[in-house]
Short mmCIF file of C-alpha atoms in Angstrom, two decimals:
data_model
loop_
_atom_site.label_atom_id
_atom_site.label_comp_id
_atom_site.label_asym_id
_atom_site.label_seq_id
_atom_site.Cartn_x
_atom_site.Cartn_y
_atom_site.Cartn_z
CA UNK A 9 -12.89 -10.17 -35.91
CA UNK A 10 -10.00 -9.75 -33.88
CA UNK A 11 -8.03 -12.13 -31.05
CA UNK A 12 -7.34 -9.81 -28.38
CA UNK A 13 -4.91 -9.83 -25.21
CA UNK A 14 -6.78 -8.20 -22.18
CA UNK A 15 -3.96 -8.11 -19.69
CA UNK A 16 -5.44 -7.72 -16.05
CA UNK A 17 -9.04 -9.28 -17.30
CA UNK A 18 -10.80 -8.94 -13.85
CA UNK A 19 -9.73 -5.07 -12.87
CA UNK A 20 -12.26 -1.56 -13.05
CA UNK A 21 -11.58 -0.88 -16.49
CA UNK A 22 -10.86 -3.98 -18.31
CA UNK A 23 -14.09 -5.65 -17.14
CA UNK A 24 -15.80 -3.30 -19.21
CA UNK A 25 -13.56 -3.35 -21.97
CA UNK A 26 -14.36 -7.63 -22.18
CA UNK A 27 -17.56 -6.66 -21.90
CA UNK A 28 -17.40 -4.61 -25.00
CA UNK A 29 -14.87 -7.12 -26.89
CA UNK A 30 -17.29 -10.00 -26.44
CA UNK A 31 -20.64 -7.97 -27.72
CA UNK A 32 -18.70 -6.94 -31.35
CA UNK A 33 -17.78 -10.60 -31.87
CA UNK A 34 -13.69 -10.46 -31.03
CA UNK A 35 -12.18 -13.25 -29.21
CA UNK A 36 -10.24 -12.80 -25.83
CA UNK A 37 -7.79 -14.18 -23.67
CA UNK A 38 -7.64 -12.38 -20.39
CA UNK A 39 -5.28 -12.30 -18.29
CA UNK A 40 -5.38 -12.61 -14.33
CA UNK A 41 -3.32 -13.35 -11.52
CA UNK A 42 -4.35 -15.99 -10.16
CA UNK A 43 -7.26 -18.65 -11.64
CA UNK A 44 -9.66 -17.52 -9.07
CA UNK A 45 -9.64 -14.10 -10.06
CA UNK A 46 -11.35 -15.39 -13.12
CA UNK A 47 -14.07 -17.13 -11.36
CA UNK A 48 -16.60 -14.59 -11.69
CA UNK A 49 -15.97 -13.47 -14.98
CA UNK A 50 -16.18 -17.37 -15.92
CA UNK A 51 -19.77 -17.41 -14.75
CA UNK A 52 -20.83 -13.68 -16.36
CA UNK A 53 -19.75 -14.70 -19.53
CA UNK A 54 -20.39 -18.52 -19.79
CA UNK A 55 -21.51 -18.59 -23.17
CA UNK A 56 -18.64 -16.88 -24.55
CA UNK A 57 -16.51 -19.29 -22.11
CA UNK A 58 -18.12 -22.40 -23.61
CA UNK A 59 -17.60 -21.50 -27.03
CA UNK A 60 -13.84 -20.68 -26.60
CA UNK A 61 -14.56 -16.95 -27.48
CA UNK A 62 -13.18 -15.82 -23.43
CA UNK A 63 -10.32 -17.43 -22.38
CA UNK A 64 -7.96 -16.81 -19.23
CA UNK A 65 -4.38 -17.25 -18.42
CA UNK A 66 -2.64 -16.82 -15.47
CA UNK A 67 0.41 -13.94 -14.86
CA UNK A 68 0.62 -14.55 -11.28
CA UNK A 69 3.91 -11.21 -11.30
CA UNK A 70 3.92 -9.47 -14.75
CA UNK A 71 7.37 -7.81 -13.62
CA UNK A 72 8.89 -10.78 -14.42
CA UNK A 73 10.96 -10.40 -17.85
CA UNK A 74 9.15 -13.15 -20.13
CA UNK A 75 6.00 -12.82 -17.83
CA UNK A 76 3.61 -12.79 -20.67
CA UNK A 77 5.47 -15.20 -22.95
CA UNK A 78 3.93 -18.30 -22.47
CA UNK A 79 0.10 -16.71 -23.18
CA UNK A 80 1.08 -14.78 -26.38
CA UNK A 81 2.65 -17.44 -27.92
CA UNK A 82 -0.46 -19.91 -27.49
CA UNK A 83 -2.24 -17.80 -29.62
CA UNK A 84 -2.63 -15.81 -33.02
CA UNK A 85 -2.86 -12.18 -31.33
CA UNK A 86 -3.89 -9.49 -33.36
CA UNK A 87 -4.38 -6.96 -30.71
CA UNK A 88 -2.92 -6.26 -27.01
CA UNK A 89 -4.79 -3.83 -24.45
CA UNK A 90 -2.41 -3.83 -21.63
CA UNK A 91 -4.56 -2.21 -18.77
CA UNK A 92 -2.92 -4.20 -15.65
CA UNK A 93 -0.82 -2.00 -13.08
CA UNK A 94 -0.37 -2.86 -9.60
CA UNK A 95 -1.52 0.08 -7.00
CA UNK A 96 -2.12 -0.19 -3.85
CA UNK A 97 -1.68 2.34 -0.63
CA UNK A 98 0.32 0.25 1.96
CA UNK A 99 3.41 0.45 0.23
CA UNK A 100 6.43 0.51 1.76
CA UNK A 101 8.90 0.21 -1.50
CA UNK A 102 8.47 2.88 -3.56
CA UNK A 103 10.60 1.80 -6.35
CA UNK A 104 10.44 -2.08 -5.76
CA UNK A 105 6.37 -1.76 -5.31
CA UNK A 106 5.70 0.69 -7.30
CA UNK A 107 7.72 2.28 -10.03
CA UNK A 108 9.28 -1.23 -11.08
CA UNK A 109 6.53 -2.87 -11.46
CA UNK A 110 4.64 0.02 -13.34
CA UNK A 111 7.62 0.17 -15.82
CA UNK A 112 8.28 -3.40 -16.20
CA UNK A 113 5.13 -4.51 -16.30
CA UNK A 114 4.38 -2.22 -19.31
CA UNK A 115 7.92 -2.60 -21.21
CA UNK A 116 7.73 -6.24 -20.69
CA UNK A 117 4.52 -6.98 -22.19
CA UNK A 118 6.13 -4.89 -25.01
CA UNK A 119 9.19 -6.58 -25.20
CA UNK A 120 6.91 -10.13 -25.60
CA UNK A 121 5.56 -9.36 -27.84
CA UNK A 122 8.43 -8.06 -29.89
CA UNK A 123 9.91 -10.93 -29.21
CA UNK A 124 6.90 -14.01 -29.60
CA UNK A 125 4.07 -12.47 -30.75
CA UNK A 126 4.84 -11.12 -34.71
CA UNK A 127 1.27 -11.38 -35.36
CA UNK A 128 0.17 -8.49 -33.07
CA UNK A 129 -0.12 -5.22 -34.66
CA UNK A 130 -1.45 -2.62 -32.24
CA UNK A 131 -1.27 -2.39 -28.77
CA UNK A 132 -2.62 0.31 -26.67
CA UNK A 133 -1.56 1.43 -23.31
CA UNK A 134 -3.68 2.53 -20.46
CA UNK A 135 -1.56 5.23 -19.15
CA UNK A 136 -3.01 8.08 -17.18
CA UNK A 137 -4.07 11.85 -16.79
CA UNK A 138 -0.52 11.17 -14.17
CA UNK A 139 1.73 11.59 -16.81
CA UNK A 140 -0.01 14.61 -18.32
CA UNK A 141 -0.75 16.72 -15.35
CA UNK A 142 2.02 18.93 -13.38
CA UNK A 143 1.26 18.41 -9.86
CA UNK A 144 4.03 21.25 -8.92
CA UNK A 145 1.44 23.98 -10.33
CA UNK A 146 -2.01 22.54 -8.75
CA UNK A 147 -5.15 23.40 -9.69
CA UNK A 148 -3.38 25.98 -12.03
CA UNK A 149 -6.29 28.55 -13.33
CA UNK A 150 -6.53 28.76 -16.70
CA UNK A 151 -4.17 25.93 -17.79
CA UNK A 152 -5.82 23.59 -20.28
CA UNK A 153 -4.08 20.38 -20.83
CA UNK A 154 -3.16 18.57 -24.02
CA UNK A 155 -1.66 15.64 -25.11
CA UNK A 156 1.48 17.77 -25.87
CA UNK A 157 1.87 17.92 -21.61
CA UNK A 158 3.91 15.59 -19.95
CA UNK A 159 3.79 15.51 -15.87
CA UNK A 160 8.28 16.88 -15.54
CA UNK A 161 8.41 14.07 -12.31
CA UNK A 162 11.30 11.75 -12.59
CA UNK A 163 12.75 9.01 -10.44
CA UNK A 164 13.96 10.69 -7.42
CA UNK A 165 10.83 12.79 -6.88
CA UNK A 166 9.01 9.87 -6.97
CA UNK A 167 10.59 8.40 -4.24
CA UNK A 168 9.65 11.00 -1.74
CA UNK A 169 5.94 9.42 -1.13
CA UNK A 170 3.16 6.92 -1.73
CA UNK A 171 1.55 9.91 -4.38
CA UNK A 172 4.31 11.26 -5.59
CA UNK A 173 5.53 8.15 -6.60
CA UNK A 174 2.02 6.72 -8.29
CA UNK A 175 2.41 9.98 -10.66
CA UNK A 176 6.12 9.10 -11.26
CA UNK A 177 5.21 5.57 -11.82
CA UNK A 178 2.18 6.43 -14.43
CA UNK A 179 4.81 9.09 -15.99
CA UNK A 180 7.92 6.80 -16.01
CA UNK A 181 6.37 3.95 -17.42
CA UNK A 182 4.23 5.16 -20.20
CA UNK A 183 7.51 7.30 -21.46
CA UNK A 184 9.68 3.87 -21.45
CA UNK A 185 6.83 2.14 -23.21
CA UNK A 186 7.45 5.53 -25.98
CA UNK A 187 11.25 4.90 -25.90
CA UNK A 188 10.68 1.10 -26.31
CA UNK A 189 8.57 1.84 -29.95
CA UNK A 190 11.67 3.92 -31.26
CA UNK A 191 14.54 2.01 -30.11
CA UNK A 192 13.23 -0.98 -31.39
CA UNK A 193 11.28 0.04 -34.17
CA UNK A 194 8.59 -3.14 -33.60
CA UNK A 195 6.61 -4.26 -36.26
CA UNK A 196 3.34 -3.29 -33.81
CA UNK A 197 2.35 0.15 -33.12
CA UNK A 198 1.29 1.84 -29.77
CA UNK A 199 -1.49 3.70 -28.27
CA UNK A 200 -1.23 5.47 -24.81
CA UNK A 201 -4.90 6.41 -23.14
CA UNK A 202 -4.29 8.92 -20.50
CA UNK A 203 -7.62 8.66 -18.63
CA UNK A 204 -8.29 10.80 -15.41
CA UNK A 205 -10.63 10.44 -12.80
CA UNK A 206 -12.48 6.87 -14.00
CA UNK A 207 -16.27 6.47 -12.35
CA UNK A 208 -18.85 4.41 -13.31
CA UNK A 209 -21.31 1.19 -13.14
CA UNK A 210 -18.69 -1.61 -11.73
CA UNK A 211 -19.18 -4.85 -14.07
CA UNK A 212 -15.95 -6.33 -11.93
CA UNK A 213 -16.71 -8.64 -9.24
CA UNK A 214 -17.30 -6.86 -5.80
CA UNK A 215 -17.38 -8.85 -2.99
CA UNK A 216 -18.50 -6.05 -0.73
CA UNK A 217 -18.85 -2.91 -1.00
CA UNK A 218 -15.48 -1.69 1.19
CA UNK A 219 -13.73 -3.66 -1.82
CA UNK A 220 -14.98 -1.24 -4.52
CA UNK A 221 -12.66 0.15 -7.04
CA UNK A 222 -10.70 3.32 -5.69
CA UNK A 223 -12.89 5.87 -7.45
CA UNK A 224 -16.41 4.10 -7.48
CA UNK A 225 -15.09 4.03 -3.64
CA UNK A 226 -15.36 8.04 -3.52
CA UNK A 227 -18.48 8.00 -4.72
CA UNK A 228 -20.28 5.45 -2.59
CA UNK A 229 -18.36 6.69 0.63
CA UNK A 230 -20.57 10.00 -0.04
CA UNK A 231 -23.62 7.91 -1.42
CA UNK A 232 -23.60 5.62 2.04
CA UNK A 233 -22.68 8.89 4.34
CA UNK A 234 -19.63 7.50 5.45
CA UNK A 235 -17.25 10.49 4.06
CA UNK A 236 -17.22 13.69 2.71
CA UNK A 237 -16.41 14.91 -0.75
CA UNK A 238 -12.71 13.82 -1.73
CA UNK A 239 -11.03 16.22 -3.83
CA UNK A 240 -7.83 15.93 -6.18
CA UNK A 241 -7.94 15.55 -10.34
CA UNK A 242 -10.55 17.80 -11.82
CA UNK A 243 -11.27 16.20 -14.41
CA UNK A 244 -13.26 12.67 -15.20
CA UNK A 245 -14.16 10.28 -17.89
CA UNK A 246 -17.34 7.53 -17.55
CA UNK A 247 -15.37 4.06 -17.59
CA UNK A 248 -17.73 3.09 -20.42
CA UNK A 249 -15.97 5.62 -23.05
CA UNK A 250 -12.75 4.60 -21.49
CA UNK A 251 -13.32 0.83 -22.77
CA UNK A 252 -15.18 1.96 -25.73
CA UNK A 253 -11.68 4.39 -26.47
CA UNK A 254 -9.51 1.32 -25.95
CA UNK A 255 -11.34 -0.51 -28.78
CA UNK A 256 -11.36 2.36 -31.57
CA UNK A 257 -7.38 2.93 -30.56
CA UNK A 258 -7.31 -0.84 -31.42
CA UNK A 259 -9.22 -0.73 -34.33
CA UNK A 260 -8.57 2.39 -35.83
CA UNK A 261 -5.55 3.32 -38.77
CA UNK A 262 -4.93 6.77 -37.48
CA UNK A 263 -4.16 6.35 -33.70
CA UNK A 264 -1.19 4.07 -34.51
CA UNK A 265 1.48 5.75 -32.30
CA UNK A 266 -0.50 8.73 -30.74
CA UNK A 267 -1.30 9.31 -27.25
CA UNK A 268 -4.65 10.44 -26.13
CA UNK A 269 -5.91 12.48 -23.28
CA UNK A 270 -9.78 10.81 -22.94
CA UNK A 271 -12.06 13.17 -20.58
CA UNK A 272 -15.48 14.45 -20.21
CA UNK A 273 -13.75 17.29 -19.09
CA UNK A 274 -14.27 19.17 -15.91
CA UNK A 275 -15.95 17.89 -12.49
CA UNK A 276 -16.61 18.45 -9.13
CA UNK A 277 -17.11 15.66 -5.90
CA UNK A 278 -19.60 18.59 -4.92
CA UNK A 279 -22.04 17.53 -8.17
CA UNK A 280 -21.44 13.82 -6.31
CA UNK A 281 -23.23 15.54 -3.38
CA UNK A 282 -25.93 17.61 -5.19
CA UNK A 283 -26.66 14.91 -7.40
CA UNK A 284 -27.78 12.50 -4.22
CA UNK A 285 -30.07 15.17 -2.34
CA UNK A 286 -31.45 15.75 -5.96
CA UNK A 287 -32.62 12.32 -7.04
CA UNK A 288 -32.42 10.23 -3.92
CA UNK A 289 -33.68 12.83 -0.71
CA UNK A 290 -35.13 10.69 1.54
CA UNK A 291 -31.67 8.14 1.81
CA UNK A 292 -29.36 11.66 1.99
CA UNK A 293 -31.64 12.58 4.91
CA UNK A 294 -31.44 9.10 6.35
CA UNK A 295 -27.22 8.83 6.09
CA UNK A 296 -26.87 12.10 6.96
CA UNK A 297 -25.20 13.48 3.85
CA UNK A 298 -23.60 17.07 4.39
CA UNK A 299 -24.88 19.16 1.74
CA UNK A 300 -21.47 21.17 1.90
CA UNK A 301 -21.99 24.25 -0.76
CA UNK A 302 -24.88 23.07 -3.33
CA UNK A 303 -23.72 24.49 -6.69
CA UNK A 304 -20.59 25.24 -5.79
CA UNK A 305 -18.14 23.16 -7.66
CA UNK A 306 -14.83 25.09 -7.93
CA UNK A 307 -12.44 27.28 -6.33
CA UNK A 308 -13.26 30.84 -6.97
CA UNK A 309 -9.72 30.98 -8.96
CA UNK A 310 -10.70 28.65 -10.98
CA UNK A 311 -9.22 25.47 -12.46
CA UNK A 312 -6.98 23.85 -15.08
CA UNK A 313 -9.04 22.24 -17.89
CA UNK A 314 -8.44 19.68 -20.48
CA UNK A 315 -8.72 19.49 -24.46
CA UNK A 316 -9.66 16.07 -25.36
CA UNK A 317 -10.82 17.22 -29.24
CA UNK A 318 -7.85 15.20 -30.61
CA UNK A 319 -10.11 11.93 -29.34
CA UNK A 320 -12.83 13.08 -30.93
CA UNK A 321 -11.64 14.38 -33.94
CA UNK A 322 -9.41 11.01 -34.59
CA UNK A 323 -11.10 8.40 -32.54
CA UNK A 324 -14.52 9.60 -32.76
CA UNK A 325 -15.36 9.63 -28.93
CA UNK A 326 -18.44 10.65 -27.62
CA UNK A 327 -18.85 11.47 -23.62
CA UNK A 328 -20.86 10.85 -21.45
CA UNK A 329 -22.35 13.21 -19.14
CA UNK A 330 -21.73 13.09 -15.31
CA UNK A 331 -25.91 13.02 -14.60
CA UNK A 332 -25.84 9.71 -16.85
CA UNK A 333 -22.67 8.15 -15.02
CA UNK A 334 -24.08 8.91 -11.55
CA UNK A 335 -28.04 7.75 -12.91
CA UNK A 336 -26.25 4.66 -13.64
CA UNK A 337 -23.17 4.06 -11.06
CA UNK A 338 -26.03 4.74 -7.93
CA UNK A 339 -28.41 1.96 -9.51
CA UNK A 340 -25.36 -0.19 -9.81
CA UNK A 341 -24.92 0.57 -6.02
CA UNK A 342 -28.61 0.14 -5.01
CA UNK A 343 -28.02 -3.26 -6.89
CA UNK A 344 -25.18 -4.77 -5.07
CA UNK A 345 -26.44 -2.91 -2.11
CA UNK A 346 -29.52 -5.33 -2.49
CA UNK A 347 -27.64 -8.35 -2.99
CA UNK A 348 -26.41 -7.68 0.64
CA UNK A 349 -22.67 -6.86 -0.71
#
């Protein structure tokens, strides 16, 4: 069994991911920003707490150089899953909020454990469908996206707005964490997951549910009648294979320096909507859920797809489908829902 790193223990996707570590027997060390962030966590996983299988440390600003430092040298690492990136919408620093920290924060983790941590032999990278897609070209019939596709924003472009520069800072920063690896030549290698659209059952805390994760957020907005259908990335994967992906690119020989696209494949917010009438009538009627255009999912056009066979093939991912996600996100909801959140 492994000791893992789990940088940003208490976000979306790394909550499942701990999930996941803890159930095939590895030991973690999380880290969080703060020690309260790891309150709930704490209590989920107490047995694994009490038997020093989960621990946390904190890395109150991880875009300070030596930021991780301290934590990976107070243990034997074998593995780091560096998952932690600040975003957030009320930015008003595009480069000092946003594109610094996305960069830093990923080569510095690098750099640490180039420096501290000679033990560590893998790391993998959540990156993001960001860095693959071309934003220029939009939904772009016909295109089908590979790992071979890198988003052509730079710097400047970024700068122009709060979206522009989240796709800059997803592109710039998982192409520094590539020039890092060959510069250097460290003894680990590196995996880069370029996930798009993540949904899914939340295991993170939520303390209500305004304070959901961005994309659960899009669902539940429709699920509670509060919004309609948001569109953007076409594409989706079920947060479950995300964490399950992040654990075979840990454990497995052949995705030592290879970047993966991981996807379901195509999606529309419109199967969001069809899927609530469907299985849950009576509460659509009740929240007054527009019904929009049942069964119609795409642009007449058409729109770009993705080829996520090199995860399969090499990783051996299997996907799950969007009728199992939503089954399993809406109970989630009902659940917290219930528990007055």
């Amino acid at each position: 069994m492994s000791t893992v790193l789990l940088t940003g223990a208490n976000g979306f996707i790394a909550a499942t991911i701990l999930r996941k570590l803890l159930e095939r027997g590895h030991t973690v060390v999380g880290t969080v920003r703060s020690q309260s962030k790891a309150t709930f966590l704490r209590e989920q996983y107490k047995t694994a707490v009490d038997s020093d299988k989960l621990k946390f440390a904190v890395v109150d600003d991880i875009t300070v150089p030596g930021a991780f430092d301290e934590v990976l040298r107070s243990h034997q690492f074998d593995a780091v899953l560096h998952t932690s990136s600040p975003f957030h919408w009320n930015i008003t620093d595009i480069d000092k909020e946003l594109l610094q920290p996305a960069i830093q924060g990923t080569t510095g983790i690098l750099d640490s454990v180039h420096r501290v941590a000679p033990s560590v032999k893998r790391v993998v990278v959540t990156s993001s469908f960001a860095s693959v897609v071309n934003r220029t070209k939009g939904s772009w019939p016909g295109k089908v996206y590979t790992e071979a596709d890198w988003n052509p924003t730079n710097r400047e472009e970024g700068l122009k707005d709060v979206g522009s520069g989240y796709y800059a800072s997803k592109t710039l920063a998982e192409q520094a964490a590539w020039d890092f690896v060959k510069e250097k030549n460290p003894s680990f290698t590196l995996t880069t997951l370029c996930p798009p659209m993540v949904y899914g059952p939340p295991e993170q805390e939520v303390p209500s549910m305004v304070k959901l994760n961005t994309s659960d957020l899009d669902i539940y907005d429709i699920f509670n009648g509060t919004s309609d259908p948001r569109y953007g990335v076409w594409i989706w994967v079920d947060v479950r294979d995300l964490a399950e992906a992040h654990i075979l690119a840990m454990d497995s020989a052949v995705a030592a320096n290879q970047r993966y696209i991981i996807s379901q494949g195509n999606f529309s917010p419109q199967m969001f909507v069809d899927y609530i009438w469907k299985h849950y009538p009576e509460r659509a009627a009740a929240k007054g859920i527009n019904k929009h255009t049942p069964g119609k999912y795409y642009p007449d056009e058409g729109v770009y797809g993705v080829d996520a066979s090199k995860s399969v093939k090499e990783l051996g991912m299997k996907y799950t489908p969007i009728e199992d996600m939503l089954r399993d996100t809406l109970k989630r909801f009902e659940d917290l829902e219930a528990e007055g959140k």
